[in-house]
Tab-separated table of N, CA and C in Angstrom:
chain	number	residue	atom	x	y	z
A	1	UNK	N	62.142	44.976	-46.103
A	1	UNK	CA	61.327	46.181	-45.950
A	1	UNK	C	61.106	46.777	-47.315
A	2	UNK	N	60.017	47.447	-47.417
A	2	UNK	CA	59.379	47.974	-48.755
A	2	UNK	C	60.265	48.935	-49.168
A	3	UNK	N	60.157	49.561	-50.246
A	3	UNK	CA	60.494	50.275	-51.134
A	3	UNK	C	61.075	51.602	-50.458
A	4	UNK	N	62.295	52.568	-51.162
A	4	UNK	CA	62.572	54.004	-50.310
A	4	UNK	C	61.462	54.642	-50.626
A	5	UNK	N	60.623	54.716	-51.206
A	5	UNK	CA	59.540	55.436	-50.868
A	5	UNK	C	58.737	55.430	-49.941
A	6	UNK	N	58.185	53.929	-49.778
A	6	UNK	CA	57.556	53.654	-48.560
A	6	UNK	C	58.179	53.335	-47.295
A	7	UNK	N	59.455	53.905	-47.333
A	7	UNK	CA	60.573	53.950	-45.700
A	7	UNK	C	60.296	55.496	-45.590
A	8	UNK	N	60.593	56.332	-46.885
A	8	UNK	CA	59.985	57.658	-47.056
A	8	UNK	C	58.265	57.833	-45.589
A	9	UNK	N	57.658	57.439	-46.471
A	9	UNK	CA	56.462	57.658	-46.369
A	9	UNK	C	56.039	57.383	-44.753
A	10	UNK	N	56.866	56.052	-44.226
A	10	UNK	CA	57.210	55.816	-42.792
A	10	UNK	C	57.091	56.758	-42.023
A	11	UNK	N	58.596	57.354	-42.574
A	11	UNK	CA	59.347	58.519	-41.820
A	11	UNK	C	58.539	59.251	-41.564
A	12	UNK	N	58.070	59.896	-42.587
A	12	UNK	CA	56.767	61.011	-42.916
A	12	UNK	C	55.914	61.258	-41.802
A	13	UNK	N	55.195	59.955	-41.847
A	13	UNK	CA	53.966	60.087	-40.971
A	13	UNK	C	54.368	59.718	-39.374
A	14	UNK	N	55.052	59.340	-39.543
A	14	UNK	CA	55.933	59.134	-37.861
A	14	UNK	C	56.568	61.047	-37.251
A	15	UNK	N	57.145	61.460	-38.033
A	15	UNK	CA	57.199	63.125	-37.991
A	15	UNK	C	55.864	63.381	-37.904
A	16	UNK	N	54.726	63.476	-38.718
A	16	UNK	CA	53.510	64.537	-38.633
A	16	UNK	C	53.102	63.562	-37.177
A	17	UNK	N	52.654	63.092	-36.864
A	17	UNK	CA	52.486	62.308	-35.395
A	17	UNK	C	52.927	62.890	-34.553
A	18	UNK	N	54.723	63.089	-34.371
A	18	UNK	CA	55.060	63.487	-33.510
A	18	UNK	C	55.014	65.038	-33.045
A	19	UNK	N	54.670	65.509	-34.773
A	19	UNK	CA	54.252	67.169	-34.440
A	19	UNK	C	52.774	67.451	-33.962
A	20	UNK	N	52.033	66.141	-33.724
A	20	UNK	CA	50.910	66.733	-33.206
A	20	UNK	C	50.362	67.704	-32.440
A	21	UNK	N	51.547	67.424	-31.343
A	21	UNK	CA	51.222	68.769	-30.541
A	21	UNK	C	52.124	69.627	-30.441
A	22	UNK	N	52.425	70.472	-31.813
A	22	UNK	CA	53.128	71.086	-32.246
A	22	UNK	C	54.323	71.887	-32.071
A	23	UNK	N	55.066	70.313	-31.548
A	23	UNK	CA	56.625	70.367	-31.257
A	23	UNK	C	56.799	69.054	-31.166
A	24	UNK	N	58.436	69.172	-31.100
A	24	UNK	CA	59.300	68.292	-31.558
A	24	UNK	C	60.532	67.465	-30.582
A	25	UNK	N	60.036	67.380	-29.006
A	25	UNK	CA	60.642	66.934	-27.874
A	25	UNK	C	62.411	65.805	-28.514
A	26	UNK	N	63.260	66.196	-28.176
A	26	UNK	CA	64.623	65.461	-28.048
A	26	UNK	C	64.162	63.986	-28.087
A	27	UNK	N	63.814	64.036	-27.496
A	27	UNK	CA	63.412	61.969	-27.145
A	27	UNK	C	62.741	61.337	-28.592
A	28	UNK	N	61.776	62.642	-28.695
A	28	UNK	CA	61.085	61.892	-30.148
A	28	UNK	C	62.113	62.083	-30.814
A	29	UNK	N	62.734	63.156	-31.632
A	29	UNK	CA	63.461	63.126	-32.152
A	29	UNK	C	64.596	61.800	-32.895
A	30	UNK	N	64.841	61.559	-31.505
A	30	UNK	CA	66.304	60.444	-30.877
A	30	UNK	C	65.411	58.915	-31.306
A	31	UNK	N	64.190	58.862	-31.217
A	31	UNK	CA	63.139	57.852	-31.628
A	31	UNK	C	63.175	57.864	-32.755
A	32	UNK	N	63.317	58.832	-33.703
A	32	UNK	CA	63.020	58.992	-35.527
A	32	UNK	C	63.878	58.501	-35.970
A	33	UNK	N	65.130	58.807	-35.201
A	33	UNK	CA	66.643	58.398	-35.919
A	33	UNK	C	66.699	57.050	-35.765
A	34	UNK	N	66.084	56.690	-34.535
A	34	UNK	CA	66.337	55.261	-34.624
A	34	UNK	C	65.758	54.094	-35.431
A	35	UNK	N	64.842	54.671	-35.927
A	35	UNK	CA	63.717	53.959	-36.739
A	35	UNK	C	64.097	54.235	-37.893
A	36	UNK	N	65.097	55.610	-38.390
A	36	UNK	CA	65.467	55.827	-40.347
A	36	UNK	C	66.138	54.825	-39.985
A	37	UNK	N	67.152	54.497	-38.971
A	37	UNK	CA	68.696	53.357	-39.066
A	37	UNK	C	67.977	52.459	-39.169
A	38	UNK	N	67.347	52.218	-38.255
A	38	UNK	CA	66.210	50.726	-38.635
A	38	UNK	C	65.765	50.495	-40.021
A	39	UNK	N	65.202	51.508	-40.705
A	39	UNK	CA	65.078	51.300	-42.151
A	39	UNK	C	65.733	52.061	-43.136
A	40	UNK	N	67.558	51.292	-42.794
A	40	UNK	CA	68.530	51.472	-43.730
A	40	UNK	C	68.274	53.114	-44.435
A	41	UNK	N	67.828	54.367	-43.374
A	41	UNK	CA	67.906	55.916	-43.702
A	41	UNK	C	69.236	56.544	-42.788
A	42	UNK	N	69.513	57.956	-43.335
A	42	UNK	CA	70.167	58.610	-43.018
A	42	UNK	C	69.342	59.317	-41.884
A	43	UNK	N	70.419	60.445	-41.239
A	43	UNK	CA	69.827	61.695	-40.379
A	43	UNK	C	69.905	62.660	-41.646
A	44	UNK	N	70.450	62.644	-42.444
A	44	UNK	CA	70.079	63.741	-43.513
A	44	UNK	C	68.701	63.402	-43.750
A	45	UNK	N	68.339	62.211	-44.151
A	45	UNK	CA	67.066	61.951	-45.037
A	45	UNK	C	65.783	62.560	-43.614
A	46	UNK	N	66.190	61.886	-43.229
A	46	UNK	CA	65.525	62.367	-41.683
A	46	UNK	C	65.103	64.214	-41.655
A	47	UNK	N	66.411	64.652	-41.553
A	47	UNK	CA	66.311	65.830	-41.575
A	47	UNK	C	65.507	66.584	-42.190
A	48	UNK	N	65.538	65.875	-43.897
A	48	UNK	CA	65.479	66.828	-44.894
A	48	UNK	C	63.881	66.630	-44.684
A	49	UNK	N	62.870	65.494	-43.952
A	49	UNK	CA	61.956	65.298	-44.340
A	49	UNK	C	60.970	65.851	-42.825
A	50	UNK	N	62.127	66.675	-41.890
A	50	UNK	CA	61.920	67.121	-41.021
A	50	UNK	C	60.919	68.736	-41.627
A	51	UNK	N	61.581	68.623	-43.098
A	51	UNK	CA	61.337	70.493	-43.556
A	51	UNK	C	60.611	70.089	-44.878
A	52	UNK	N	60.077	69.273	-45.304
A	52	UNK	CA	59.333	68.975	-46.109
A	52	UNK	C	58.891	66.687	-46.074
A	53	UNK	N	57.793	66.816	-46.047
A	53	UNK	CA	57.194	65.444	-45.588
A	53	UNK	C	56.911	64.813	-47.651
A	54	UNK	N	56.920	63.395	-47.242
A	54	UNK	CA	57.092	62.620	-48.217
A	54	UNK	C	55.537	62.140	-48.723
A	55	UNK	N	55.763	62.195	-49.996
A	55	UNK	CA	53.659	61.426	-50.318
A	55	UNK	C	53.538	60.156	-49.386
A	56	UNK	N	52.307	60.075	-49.035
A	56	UNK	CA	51.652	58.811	-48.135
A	56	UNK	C	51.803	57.657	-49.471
A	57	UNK	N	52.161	56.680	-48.323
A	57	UNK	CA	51.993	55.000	-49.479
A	57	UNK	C	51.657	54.725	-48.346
A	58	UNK	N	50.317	53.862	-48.851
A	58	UNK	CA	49.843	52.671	-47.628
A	58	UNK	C	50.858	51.420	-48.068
A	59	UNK	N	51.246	50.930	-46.687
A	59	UNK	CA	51.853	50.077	-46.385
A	59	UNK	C	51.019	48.416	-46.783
A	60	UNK	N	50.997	47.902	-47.857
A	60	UNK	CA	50.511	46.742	-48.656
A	60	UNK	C	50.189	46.126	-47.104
A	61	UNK	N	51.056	45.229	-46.642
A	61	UNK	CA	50.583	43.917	-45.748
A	61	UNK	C	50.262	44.363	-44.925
A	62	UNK	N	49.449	43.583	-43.895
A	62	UNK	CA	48.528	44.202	-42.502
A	62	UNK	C	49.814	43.971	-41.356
A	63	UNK	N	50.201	43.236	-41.687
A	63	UNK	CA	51.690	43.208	-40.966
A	63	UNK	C	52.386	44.193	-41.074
A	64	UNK	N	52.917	45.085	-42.258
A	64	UNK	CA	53.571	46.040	-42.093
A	64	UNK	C	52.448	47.478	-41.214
A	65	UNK	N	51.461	47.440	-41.423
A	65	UNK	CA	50.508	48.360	-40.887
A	65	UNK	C	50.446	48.094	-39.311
A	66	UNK	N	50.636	47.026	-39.195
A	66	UNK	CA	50.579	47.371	-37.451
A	66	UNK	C	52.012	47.311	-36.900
A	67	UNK	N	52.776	47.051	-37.506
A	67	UNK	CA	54.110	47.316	-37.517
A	67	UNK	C	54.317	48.813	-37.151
A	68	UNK	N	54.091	49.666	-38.236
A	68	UNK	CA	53.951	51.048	-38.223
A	68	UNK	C	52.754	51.722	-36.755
A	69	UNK	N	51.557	50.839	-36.626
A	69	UNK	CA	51.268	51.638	-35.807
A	69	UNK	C	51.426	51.329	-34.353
A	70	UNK	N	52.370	49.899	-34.217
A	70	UNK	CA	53.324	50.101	-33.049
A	70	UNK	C	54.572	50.869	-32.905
A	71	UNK	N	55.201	51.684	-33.899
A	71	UNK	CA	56.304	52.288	-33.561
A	71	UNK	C	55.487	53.898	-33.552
A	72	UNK	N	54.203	53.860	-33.840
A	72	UNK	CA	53.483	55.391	-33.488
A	72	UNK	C	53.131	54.987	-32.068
A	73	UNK	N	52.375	53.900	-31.474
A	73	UNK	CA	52.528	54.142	-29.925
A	73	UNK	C	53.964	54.504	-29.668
A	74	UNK	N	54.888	53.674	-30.038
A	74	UNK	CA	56.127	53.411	-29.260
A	74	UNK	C	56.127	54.907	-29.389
A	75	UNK	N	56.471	55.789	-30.481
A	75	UNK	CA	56.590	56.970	-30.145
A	75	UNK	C	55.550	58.482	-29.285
A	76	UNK	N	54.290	57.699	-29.251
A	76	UNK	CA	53.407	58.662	-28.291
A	76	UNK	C	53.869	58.396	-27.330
A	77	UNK	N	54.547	57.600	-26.721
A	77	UNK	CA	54.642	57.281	-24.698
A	77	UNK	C	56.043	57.348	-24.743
A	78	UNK	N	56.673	57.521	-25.767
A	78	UNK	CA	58.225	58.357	-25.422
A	78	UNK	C	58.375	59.062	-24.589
A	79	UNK	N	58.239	60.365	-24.252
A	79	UNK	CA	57.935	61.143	-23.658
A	79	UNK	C	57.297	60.896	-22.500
A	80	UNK	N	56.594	59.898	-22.010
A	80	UNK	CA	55.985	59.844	-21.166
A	80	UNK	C	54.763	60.629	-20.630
A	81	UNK	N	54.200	60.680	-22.110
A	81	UNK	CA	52.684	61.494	-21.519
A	81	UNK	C	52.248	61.406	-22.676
A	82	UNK	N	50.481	60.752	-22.429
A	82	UNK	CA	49.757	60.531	-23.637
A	82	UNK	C	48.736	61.211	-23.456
A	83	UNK	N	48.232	62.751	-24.480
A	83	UNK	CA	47.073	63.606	-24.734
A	83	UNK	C	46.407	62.922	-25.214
A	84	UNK	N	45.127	63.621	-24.619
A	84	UNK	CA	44.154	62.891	-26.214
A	84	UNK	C	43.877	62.905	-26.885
A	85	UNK	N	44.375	64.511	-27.560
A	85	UNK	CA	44.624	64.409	-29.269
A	85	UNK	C	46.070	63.775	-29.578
A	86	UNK	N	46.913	63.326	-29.212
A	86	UNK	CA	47.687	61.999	-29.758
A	86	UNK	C	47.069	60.962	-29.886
A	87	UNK	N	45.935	60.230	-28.538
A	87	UNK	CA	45.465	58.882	-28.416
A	87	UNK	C	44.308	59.227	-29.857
A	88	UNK	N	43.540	60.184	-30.032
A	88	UNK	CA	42.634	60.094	-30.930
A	88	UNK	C	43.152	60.525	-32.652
A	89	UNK	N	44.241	61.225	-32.667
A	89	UNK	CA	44.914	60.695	-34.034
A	89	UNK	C	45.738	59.414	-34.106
A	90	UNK	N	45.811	59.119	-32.943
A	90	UNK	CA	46.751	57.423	-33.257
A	90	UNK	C	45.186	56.737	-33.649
A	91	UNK	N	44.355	56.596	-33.131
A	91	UNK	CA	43.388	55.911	-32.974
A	91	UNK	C	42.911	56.229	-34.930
A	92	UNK	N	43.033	57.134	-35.004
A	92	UNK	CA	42.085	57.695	-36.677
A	92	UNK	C	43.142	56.999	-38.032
A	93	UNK	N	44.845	57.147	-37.237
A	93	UNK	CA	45.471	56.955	-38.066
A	93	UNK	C	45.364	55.098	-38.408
A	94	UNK	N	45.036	54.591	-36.965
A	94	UNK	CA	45.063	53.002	-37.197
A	94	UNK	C	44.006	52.708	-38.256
A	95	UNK	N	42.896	53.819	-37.885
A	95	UNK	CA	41.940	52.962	-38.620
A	95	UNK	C	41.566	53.625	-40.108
A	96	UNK	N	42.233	54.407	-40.893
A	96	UNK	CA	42.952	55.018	-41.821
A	96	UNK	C	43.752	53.753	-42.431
A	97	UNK	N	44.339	53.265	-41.890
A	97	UNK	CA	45.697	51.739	-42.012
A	97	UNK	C	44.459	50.720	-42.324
A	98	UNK	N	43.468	51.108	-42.087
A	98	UNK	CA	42.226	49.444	-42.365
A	98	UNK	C	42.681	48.374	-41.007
A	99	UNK	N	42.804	49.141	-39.961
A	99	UNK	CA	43.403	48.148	-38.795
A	99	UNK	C	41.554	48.244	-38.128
A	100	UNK	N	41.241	46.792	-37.386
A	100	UNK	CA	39.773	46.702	-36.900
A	100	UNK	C	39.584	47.708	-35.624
A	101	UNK	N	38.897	48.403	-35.740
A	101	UNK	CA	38.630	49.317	-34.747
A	101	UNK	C	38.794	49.334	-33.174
A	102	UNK	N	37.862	47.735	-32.876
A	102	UNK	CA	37.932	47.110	-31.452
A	102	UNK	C	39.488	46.490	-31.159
A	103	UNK	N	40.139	46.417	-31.900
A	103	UNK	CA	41.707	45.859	-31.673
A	103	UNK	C	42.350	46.872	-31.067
A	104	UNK	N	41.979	48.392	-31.995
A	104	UNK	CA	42.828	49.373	-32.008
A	104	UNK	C	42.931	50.007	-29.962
A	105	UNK	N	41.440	49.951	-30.041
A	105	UNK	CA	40.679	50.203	-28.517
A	105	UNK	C	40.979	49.329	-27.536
A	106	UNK	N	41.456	48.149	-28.050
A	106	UNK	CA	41.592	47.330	-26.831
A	106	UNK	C	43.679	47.366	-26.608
A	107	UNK	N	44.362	47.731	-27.877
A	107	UNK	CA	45.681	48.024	-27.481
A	107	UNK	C	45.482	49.305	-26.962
A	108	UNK	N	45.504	50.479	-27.262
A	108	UNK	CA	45.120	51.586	-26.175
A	108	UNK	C	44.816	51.498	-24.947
A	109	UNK	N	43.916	50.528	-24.403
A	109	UNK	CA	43.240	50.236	-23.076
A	109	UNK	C	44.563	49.642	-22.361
A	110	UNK	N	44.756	48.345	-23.205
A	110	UNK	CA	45.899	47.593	-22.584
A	110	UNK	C	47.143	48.265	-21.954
A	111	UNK	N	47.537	49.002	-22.607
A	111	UNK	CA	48.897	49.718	-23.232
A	111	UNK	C	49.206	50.194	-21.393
A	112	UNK	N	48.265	50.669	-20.296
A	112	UNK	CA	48.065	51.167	-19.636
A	112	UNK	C	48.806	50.317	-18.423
A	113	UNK	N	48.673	48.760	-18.596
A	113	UNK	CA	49.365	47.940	-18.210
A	113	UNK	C	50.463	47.581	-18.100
A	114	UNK	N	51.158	48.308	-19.150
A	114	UNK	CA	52.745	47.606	-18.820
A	114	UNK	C	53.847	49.011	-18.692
A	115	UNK	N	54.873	48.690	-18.332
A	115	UNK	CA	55.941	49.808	-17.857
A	115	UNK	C	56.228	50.914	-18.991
A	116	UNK	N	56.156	51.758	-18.970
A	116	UNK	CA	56.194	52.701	-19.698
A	116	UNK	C	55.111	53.355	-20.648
A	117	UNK	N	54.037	52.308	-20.710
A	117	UNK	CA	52.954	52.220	-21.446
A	117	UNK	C	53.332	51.176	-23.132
A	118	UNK	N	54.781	50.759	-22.639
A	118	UNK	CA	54.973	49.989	-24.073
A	118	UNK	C	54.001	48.105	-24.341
A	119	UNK	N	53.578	48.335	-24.928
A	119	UNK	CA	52.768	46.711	-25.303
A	119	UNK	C	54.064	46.041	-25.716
A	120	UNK	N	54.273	44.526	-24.810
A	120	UNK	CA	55.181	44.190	-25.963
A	120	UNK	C	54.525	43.662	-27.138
A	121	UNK	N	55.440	43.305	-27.994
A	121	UNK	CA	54.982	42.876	-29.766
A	121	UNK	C	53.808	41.945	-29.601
A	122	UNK	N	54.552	40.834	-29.036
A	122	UNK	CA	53.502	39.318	-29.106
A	122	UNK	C	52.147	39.935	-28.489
A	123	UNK	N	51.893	40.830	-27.266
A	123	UNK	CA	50.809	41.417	-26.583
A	123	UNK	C	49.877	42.099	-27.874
A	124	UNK	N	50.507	42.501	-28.343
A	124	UNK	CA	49.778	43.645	-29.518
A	124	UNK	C	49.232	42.227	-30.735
A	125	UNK	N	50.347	41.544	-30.823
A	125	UNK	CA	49.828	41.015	-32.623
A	125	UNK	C	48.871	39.613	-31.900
A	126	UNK	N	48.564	38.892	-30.984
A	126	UNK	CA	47.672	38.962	-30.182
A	126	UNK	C	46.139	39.412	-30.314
A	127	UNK	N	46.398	40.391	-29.710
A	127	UNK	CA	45.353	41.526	-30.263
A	127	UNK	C	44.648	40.955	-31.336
A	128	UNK	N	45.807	41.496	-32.571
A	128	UNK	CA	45.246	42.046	-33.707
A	128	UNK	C	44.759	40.713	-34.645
A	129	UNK	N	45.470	39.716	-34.238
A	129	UNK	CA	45.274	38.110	-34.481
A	129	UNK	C	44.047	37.849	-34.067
A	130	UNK	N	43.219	37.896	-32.706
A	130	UNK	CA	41.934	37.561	-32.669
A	130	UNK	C	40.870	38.279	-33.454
A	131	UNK	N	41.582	39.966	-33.796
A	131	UNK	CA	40.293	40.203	-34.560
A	131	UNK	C	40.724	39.376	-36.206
A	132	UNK	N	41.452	38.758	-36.917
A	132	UNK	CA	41.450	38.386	-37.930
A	132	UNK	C	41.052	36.981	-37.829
A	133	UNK	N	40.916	36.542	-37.440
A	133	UNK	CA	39.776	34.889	-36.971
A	133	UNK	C	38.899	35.205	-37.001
């Protein structure tokens, strides 16, 4: 995994996401932590970036970019309820990432299909594999 800046920068935008609708539900929360441990962070670092957010680094490989914007679904359907200003900043943020638009629309659509609303991995990179052919 990339650089502490860009685990930083992760974190970051995974918080402003989850404050979209301006709060901060236990579950997401319990989701953030699991994803700093995932990328070798603290709950301090966590914390601290809970009260001030880290500069944006785009994530180099298209792999790490949809990486990232499967753990932003994973974290919109935490909770179990998807607005549509979450679905339409997930949607702005994918394509912000240089992810193909019709991919982004057709995991959204999909997503609807499986238990919880989670895509599994192979379902998603799938996806994102036919639009790169």
């Amino acid at each position: 995994m990339g650089s502490y800046e860009e685990k930083l920068s992760i974190l970051s935008e995974l918080i402003a996401f989850a404050r979209v609708d301006h709060s901060l539900k236990q579950s997401e929360y319990d989701f953030l932590l699991k994803v700093a441990h995932s990328l070798e962070m603290d709950k301090d670092v966590l914390d601290s970036l809970l009260k001030q957010k880290s500069p944006k680094i785009r994530l180099k490989t298209q792999a790490e970019r949809i990486v990232q914007f499967h753990r932003l679904m994973l974290l919109m359907n935490i909770d179990q309820e998807q607005h549509k200003k979450e679905i339409d900043t997930l949607y702005n943020i994918g394509l912000k990432m240089g992810l193909p638009p019709s991919a982004i629309s057709q995991v959204l659509e999909v997503m609807h299909r499986y238990p919880d609303n989670i895509v599994p991995p192979d379902v998603l990179i799938n996806i994102f594999k036919a639009y790169y052919n």
